[in-house]
């Protein structure tokens, strides 16, 4: 939205109570997202909690006063014409709860993998239900990709089918001006919570051969299990022409199939100088992870 509103010529200020924006990726990649926002004129205020939004004082009809508290600098007031509140997603499940359906994580409707709720003959899917995650177990992770798959399972089973939702990996990608941030699987702290012994390694590699014009660095954070070498998660940040989504999807396919990080290097991936390297960027990252773990 910061990008969209900037494109419409609005001067955008973004408040974030955490130390970095986009907390769905690790802070070191969030810092790169913030740098991209800032370089396009967005005034990003991190460590700043919005405490109140009120009407602006007399003389500023139709405007708003945003009261915020910076972690170290104290109170701050900003006047704005338009306020967009984007503070997360909560399922609206009161209808289901009133009907007696059990609620779980984040007050989302409890469903099994066949998308059956605890109410006889009632199926549910999408943003209103708990998410079966392939690594984390039950969580709440609403995404359009997941909603589509769950919806198909629920629909087939409602008609007597026998399908099960295979589980989410939370694979996601977002464009920020000229850059793209993406992730799949789990981050270090999530891996710990899921009972793994994770090691996370940050590395950078060219999206394609640097001698061919227009190459860009892809920043990556690999999370793997120290004991088994299993790939648990990958986070990528790179230029929108650097095929970041393709690369995160390779990792998603690898995690889905329980591959090790070592096996990532053995994948037969495509190569031509304008688009890649004989060792693809994510294979170079995989090798960096292996070097770190083997000491
Ligand atoms: C700005 C934005 C960007 C997003 N971008 C992405 C993305 O890039 N990739 C991605 O994977 N996901 C994305 N998502 C998430 C994705 O849109 C949702 O996960 C997905 O739409 C969920 O599908 P759903 O069918 O569960 O819910 P919805 O698509 O919200 O559909 C629910 C429908 O039910 C209707 N409804 C609600 N209550 C009632 C009622 N009582 N009676 C009748 N109808 C009712 C609603 O009006 C709505 O039309 C984005 C979400 C937002 C808000």
Short mmCIF file of C-alpha atoms and ligand atoms in Angstrom, two decimals:
data_model
loop_
_atom_site.label_atom_id
_atom_site.label_comp_id
_atom_site.label_asym_id
_atom_site.label_seq_id
_atom_site.Cartn_x
_atom_site.Cartn_y
_atom_site.Cartn_z
CA UNK A 1 0.00 0.00 0.00
CA UNK A 2 2.92 2.35 0.70
CA UNK A 3 4.03 1.75 -2.88
CA UNK A 4 0.53 2.16 -4.33
CA UNK A 5 -0.20 5.38 -2.46
CA UNK A 6 3.23 6.79 -3.38
CA UNK A 7 2.48 6.02 -7.04
CA UNK A 8 -0.69 8.11 -6.65
CA UNK A 9 1.49 11.02 -5.52
CA UNK A 10 0.71 10.84 -1.80
CA UNK A 11 3.44 11.53 0.77
CA UNK A 12 3.41 8.34 2.83
CA UNK A 13 4.46 7.85 6.44
CA UNK A 14 4.60 4.26 7.70
CA UNK A 15 4.49 3.54 11.44
CA UNK A 16 5.80 0.21 12.73
CA UNK A 17 5.99 -0.65 16.41
CA UNK A 18 8.68 -3.32 15.86
CA UNK A 19 12.34 -2.53 15.13
CA UNK A 20 11.84 -3.50 11.46
CA UNK A 21 9.06 -3.52 8.86
CA UNK A 22 7.66 -6.73 7.35
CA UNK A 23 8.04 -8.90 10.46
CA UNK A 24 7.14 -12.01 8.47
CA UNK A 25 10.83 -12.09 7.47
CA UNK A 26 13.90 -11.78 9.70
CA UNK A 27 14.93 -8.23 10.70
CA UNK A 28 18.05 -8.24 8.50
CA UNK A 29 15.81 -8.65 5.43
CA UNK A 30 13.20 -6.30 6.93
CA UNK A 31 15.95 -3.66 7.03
CA UNK A 32 16.43 -4.10 3.27
CA UNK A 33 12.68 -3.69 2.73
CA UNK A 34 12.75 -0.51 4.83
CA UNK A 35 15.70 0.80 2.79
CA UNK A 36 13.70 0.24 -0.41
CA UNK A 37 10.67 2.07 1.04
CA UNK A 38 12.86 4.94 2.22
CA UNK A 39 14.69 5.23 -1.10
CA UNK A 40 11.28 5.82 -2.75
CA UNK A 41 10.38 8.60 -0.33
CA UNK A 42 8.31 6.69 2.23
CA UNK A 43 8.94 8.07 5.72
CA UNK A 44 9.33 4.86 7.74
CA UNK A 45 9.08 5.21 11.50
CA UNK A 46 10.10 1.97 13.19
CA UNK A 47 9.99 1.34 16.96
CA UNK A 48 6.97 3.64 16.89
CA UNK A 49 3.63 2.58 18.34
CA UNK A 50 0.48 4.41 17.26
CA UNK A 51 -1.51 5.14 20.42
CA UNK A 52 -4.42 7.20 19.16
CA UNK A 53 -5.91 8.54 15.92
CA UNK A 54 -8.12 11.58 16.31
CA UNK A 55 -9.48 14.49 14.33
CA UNK A 56 -6.91 17.16 13.60
CA UNK A 57 -7.32 20.49 15.46
CA UNK A 58 -9.45 23.38 14.28
CA UNK A 59 -8.21 24.77 10.98
CA UNK A 60 -7.50 21.33 9.51
CA UNK A 61 -10.97 20.07 8.56
CA UNK A 62 -11.10 16.45 7.42
CA UNK A 63 -7.59 15.74 8.61
CA UNK A 64 -6.37 13.33 11.26
CA UNK A 65 -3.89 13.58 14.06
CA UNK A 66 -1.85 10.42 14.61
CA UNK A 67 -0.42 10.15 18.10
CA UNK A 68 2.50 7.78 18.40
CA UNK A 69 5.20 6.85 20.88
CA UNK A 70 8.74 6.20 19.73
CA UNK A 71 10.60 3.66 21.89
CA UNK A 72 13.38 6.08 22.83
CA UNK A 73 12.42 9.52 21.47
CA UNK A 74 8.98 9.63 23.14
CA UNK A 75 5.70 11.08 21.82
CA UNK A 76 5.20 12.19 18.27
CA UNK A 77 2.19 13.72 16.47
CA UNK A 78 1.72 13.54 12.69
CA UNK A 79 -1.14 15.15 10.76
CA UNK A 80 -2.51 13.20 7.77
CA UNK A 81 -5.33 13.38 5.20
CA UNK A 82 -5.81 9.63 5.06
CA UNK A 83 -5.09 6.86 7.55
CA UNK A 84 -4.81 3.22 6.57
CA UNK A 85 -4.71 0.76 9.47
CA UNK A 86 -2.97 -2.50 8.58
CA UNK A 87 -2.28 -4.37 11.79
CA UNK A 88 -2.85 -8.03 11.01
CA UNK A 89 -5.66 -10.43 10.26
CA UNK A 90 -8.17 -11.93 12.70
CA UNK A 91 -10.79 -14.48 11.71
CA UNK A 92 -14.42 -13.42 12.20
CA UNK A 93 -15.74 -16.68 13.61
CA UNK A 94 -18.57 -15.60 15.90
CA UNK A 95 -21.22 -17.16 13.61
CA UNK A 96 -19.50 -20.55 13.75
CA UNK A 97 -18.79 -20.25 17.48
CA UNK A 98 -22.43 -19.39 18.23
CA UNK A 99 -23.43 -22.49 16.29
CA UNK A 100 -21.19 -24.55 18.59
CA UNK A 101 -18.08 -25.01 16.43
CA UNK A 102 -14.83 -25.43 18.35
CA UNK A 103 -12.33 -22.59 17.93
CA UNK A 104 -8.55 -23.04 18.08
CA UNK A 105 -5.38 -21.01 17.42
CA UNK A 106 -6.22 -17.31 17.07
CA UNK A 107 -9.95 -18.10 17.50
CA UNK A 108 -9.95 -19.74 14.06
CA UNK A 109 -12.40 -22.61 13.45
CA UNK A 110 -10.93 -26.02 14.24
CA UNK A 111 -10.93 -28.28 11.19
CA UNK A 112 -9.21 -31.58 10.49
CA UNK A 113 -7.33 -32.20 7.26
CA UNK A 114 -10.56 -33.10 5.50
CA UNK A 115 -11.75 -29.55 6.39
CA UNK A 116 -14.53 -30.87 8.64
CA UNK A 117 -15.36 -28.65 11.60
CA UNK A 118 -16.44 -30.14 14.92
CA UNK A 119 -20.05 -29.61 13.81
CA UNK A 120 -21.58 -32.54 12.01
CA UNK A 121 -21.88 -31.90 8.26
CA UNK A 122 -20.19 -28.48 8.40
CA UNK A 123 -17.00 -27.87 6.42
CA UNK A 124 -14.89 -24.70 6.52
CA UNK A 125 -11.87 -23.36 4.62
CA UNK A 126 -9.76 -20.26 4.17
CA UNK A 127 -9.08 -17.33 6.46
CA UNK A 128 -11.59 -18.49 9.08
CA UNK A 129 -9.92 -21.85 9.90
CA UNK A 130 -6.80 -23.06 11.66
CA UNK A 131 -3.94 -23.96 9.31
CA UNK A 132 -2.33 -27.39 9.24
CA UNK A 133 1.34 -26.54 8.67
CA UNK A 134 3.69 -29.24 7.41
CA UNK A 135 6.44 -28.29 9.86
CA UNK A 136 4.72 -26.41 12.67
CA UNK A 137 1.57 -28.44 13.15
CA UNK A 138 -1.54 -26.40 13.90
CA UNK A 139 -1.17 -22.67 13.44
CA UNK A 140 -3.06 -19.73 11.92
CA UNK A 141 -1.59 -18.62 8.61
CA UNK A 142 -4.25 -17.18 6.29
CA UNK A 143 -3.18 -16.97 2.65
CA UNK A 144 -4.98 -17.05 -0.68
CA UNK A 145 -2.93 -20.02 -1.85
CA UNK A 146 -3.97 -22.05 1.19
CA UNK A 147 -7.61 -20.94 0.98
CA UNK A 148 -7.89 -22.24 -2.60
CA UNK A 149 -6.49 -25.67 -1.72
CA UNK A 150 -8.59 -25.99 1.42
CA UNK A 151 -11.68 -24.89 -0.47
CA UNK A 152 -11.21 -27.63 -3.05
CA UNK A 153 -10.76 -30.25 -0.32
CA UNK A 154 -13.84 -29.04 1.57
CA UNK A 155 -15.92 -28.96 -1.61
CA UNK A 156 -14.92 -32.44 -2.74
CA UNK A 157 -15.48 -33.95 0.70
CA UNK A 158 -18.84 -32.24 1.08
CA UNK A 159 -19.85 -34.14 -2.04
CA UNK A 160 -18.62 -37.44 -0.60
CA UNK A 161 -14.97 -37.32 -1.68
CA UNK A 162 -11.98 -38.44 0.36
CA UNK A 163 -9.41 -35.69 -0.01
CA UNK A 164 -7.07 -34.27 2.65
CA UNK A 165 -5.39 -30.87 2.80
CA UNK A 166 -1.66 -31.59 2.38
CA UNK A 167 -0.62 -28.74 4.65
CA UNK A 168 0.81 -25.26 4.29
CA UNK A 169 4.40 -24.04 4.30
CA UNK A 170 3.37 -20.39 4.51
CA UNK A 171 5.01 -19.71 1.15
CA UNK A 172 4.56 -16.04 0.35
CA UNK A 173 5.99 -13.28 -1.80
CA UNK A 174 5.51 -9.52 -1.85
CA UNK A 175 6.73 -6.76 -4.13
CA UNK A 176 8.01 -3.52 -2.59
CA UNK A 177 8.69 -0.96 -5.34
CA UNK A 178 11.57 -2.56 -7.32
CA UNK A 179 12.29 -5.31 -4.84
CA UNK A 180 10.70 -8.58 -3.77
CA UNK A 181 10.70 -10.27 -0.37
CA UNK A 182 9.64 -13.86 0.02
CA UNK A 183 9.73 -16.80 2.37
CA UNK A 184 8.76 -20.42 2.70
CA UNK A 185 8.89 -22.85 5.59
CA UNK A 186 9.95 -21.77 9.05
CA UNK A 187 12.32 -19.19 10.49
CA UNK A 188 14.82 -20.00 13.22
CA UNK A 189 12.58 -19.33 16.25
CA UNK A 190 9.66 -21.17 14.63
CA UNK A 191 11.91 -24.16 13.94
CA UNK A 192 12.95 -24.23 17.61
CA UNK A 193 9.29 -24.13 18.65
CA UNK A 194 8.59 -27.02 16.27
CA UNK A 195 11.29 -29.16 17.94
CA UNK A 196 14.10 -28.79 15.40
CA UNK A 197 17.74 -27.83 16.03
CA UNK A 198 17.99 -25.05 13.46
CA UNK A 199 20.95 -23.23 12.02
CA UNK A 200 20.26 -20.10 9.98
CA UNK A 201 22.85 -18.74 7.58
CA UNK A 202 22.63 -15.49 5.62
CA UNK A 203 24.33 -15.24 2.26
CA UNK A 204 24.24 -13.28 -0.99
CA UNK A 205 24.66 -14.44 -4.59
CA UNK A 206 24.10 -13.06 -8.10
CA UNK A 207 20.77 -13.88 -9.73
CA UNK A 208 22.61 -14.48 -13.00
CA UNK A 209 26.14 -14.36 -14.35
CA UNK A 210 27.58 -10.98 -13.29
CA UNK A 211 29.32 -10.51 -16.67
CA UNK A 212 25.90 -10.45 -18.33
CA UNK A 213 24.30 -6.98 -17.94
CA UNK A 214 21.61 -6.40 -15.37
CA UNK A 215 22.58 -8.87 -12.69
CA UNK A 216 21.35 -8.32 -9.13
CA UNK A 217 22.30 -9.73 -5.77
CA UNK A 218 19.80 -11.98 -4.03
CA UNK A 219 20.03 -11.88 -0.24
CA UNK A 220 19.00 -15.16 1.35
CA UNK A 221 18.57 -16.71 4.76
CA UNK A 222 18.70 -20.48 4.86
CA UNK A 223 17.33 -22.36 7.85
CA UNK A 224 18.16 -26.04 8.15
CA UNK A 225 18.22 -28.70 10.83
CA UNK A 226 21.72 -29.21 12.26
CA UNK A 227 21.16 -32.91 12.98
CA UNK A 228 19.56 -34.07 9.74
CA UNK A 229 20.55 -31.33 7.28
CA UNK A 230 16.89 -31.03 6.35
CA UNK A 231 15.83 -27.77 4.70
CA UNK A 232 13.36 -26.03 7.02
CA UNK A 233 13.00 -22.57 5.58
CA UNK A 234 14.28 -20.01 3.12
CA UNK A 235 13.84 -16.23 2.98
CA UNK A 236 14.84 -14.27 -0.11
CA UNK A 237 15.14 -10.59 -0.92
CA UNK A 238 16.07 -9.40 -4.37
CA UNK A 239 15.22 -7.27 -7.38
CA UNK A 240 11.85 -7.89 -9.00
CA UNK A 241 13.63 -8.98 -12.16
CA UNK A 242 15.75 -11.50 -10.26
CA UNK A 243 13.20 -14.34 -10.34
CA UNK A 244 12.87 -14.40 -6.59
CA UNK A 245 9.44 -16.08 -6.71
CA UNK A 246 10.74 -18.92 -8.89
CA UNK A 247 13.54 -19.53 -6.41
CA UNK A 248 11.38 -19.48 -3.30
CA UNK A 249 9.05 -21.94 -5.02
CA UNK A 250 11.95 -24.34 -5.64
CA UNK A 251 12.63 -24.24 -1.91
CA UNK A 252 8.92 -24.74 -1.18
CA UNK A 253 8.92 -27.86 -3.36
CA UNK A 254 12.08 -29.08 -1.62
CA UNK A 255 10.67 -28.57 1.90
CA UNK A 256 7.37 -30.15 0.88
CA UNK A 257 9.30 -33.27 -0.09
CA UNK A 258 11.54 -33.30 2.99
CA UNK A 259 14.78 -32.62 1.10
CA UNK A 260 18.10 -31.82 2.75
CA UNK A 261 19.97 -28.61 2.03
CA UNK A 262 22.77 -30.70 0.52
CA UNK A 263 20.28 -32.12 -1.97
CA UNK A 264 19.41 -28.56 -3.04
CA UNK A 265 22.87 -28.35 -4.59
CA UNK A 266 22.21 -31.51 -6.56
CA UNK A 267 18.99 -30.33 -8.17
CA UNK A 268 19.25 -30.05 -11.94
CA UNK A 269 18.17 -26.42 -12.32
CA UNK A 270 18.14 -24.44 -15.54
CA UNK A 271 21.02 -22.18 -16.58
CA UNK A 272 21.69 -19.55 -19.18
CA UNK A 273 23.87 -16.48 -18.39
CA UNK A 274 21.07 -13.83 -18.62
CA UNK A 275 18.93 -15.77 -16.14
CA UNK A 276 21.10 -17.88 -13.89
CA UNK A 277 24.41 -19.54 -13.15
CA UNK A 278 25.58 -23.16 -13.40
CA UNK A 279 25.18 -23.17 -9.63
CA UNK A 280 21.96 -21.27 -9.14
CA UNK A 281 21.95 -18.53 -6.46
CA UNK A 282 19.99 -20.74 -4.08
CA UNK A 283 22.45 -23.59 -4.62
CA UNK A 284 25.34 -21.26 -3.77
CA UNK A 285 23.41 -20.33 -0.62
CA UNK A 286 22.84 -23.99 0.19
CA UNK A 287 26.58 -24.61 -0.05
CA UNK A 288 27.25 -21.66 2.26
CA UNK A 289 24.89 -23.25 4.81
CA UNK A 290 26.69 -26.57 4.54
CA UNK A 291 30.10 -24.93 5.00
CA UNK A 292 28.86 -23.13 8.11
CA UNK A 293 27.40 -26.26 9.67
CA UNK A 294 30.38 -28.47 8.87
CA UNK A 295 32.68 -25.79 10.33
C1 LIG B 1 -4.73 -6.64 0.58
C2 LIG B 1 -4.56 -8.13 0.60
C3 LIG B 1 -3.60 -8.70 -0.22
C4 LIG B 1 -3.44 -10.08 -0.21
N1 LIG B 1 -2.47 -10.62 -1.00
C5 LIG B 1 -2.29 -11.95 -1.01
C6 LIG B 1 -1.30 -12.53 -1.84
O1 LIG B 1 -0.60 -11.85 -2.59
N2 LIG B 1 -1.13 -13.87 -1.79
C7 LIG B 1 -1.87 -14.66 -0.98
O2 LIG B 1 -1.69 -15.89 -0.99
N3 LIG B 1 -2.86 -14.15 -0.19
C8 LIG B 1 -3.07 -12.81 -0.18
N4 LIG B 1 -4.03 -12.26 0.62
C9 LIG B 1 -4.85 -13.15 1.46
C10 LIG B 1 -6.01 -13.72 0.66
O3 LIG B 1 -6.71 -12.68 0.02
C11 LIG B 1 -6.94 -14.47 1.61
O4 LIG B 1 -6.20 -15.42 2.34
C12 LIG B 1 -8.05 -15.18 0.85
O5 LIG B 1 -8.82 -14.27 0.11
C13 LIG B 1 -8.95 -15.94 1.83
O6 LIG B 1 -10.02 -16.52 1.14
P1 LIG B 1 -11.39 -16.80 1.87
O7 LIG B 1 -12.28 -17.38 0.87
O8 LIG B 1 -11.13 -17.54 3.14
O9 LIG B 1 -11.91 -15.38 2.37
P2 LIG B 1 -12.36 -14.11 1.51
O10 LIG B 1 -11.66 -14.03 0.21
O11 LIG B 1 -12.25 -12.96 2.46
O12 LIG B 1 -13.88 -14.42 1.20
C14 LIG B 1 -14.83 -14.47 2.24
C15 LIG B 1 -16.14 -13.92 1.70
O13 LIG B 1 -17.17 -14.21 2.64
C16 LIG B 1 -18.01 -13.08 2.75
N5 LIG B 1 -18.68 -13.17 4.06
C17 LIG B 1 -18.15 -12.93 5.28
N6 LIG B 1 -19.09 -13.12 6.23
C18 LIG B 1 -20.23 -13.50 5.60
C19 LIG B 1 -21.53 -13.83 6.03
N7 LIG B 1 -21.87 -13.82 7.32
N8 LIG B 1 -22.44 -14.18 5.10
C20 LIG B 1 -22.10 -14.20 3.79
N9 LIG B 1 -20.89 -13.89 3.32
C21 LIG B 1 -19.96 -13.54 4.21
C22 LIG B 1 -17.06 -11.92 2.62
O14 LIG B 1 -17.75 -10.75 2.25
C23 LIG B 1 -16.11 -12.41 1.54
O15 LIG B 1 -16.55 -12.10 0.24
C24 LIG B 1 -4.22 -10.88 0.63
C25 LIG B 1 -5.19 -10.29 1.44
C26 LIG B 1 -5.35 -8.93 1.43
C27 LIG B 1 -6.40 -8.32 2.30
#
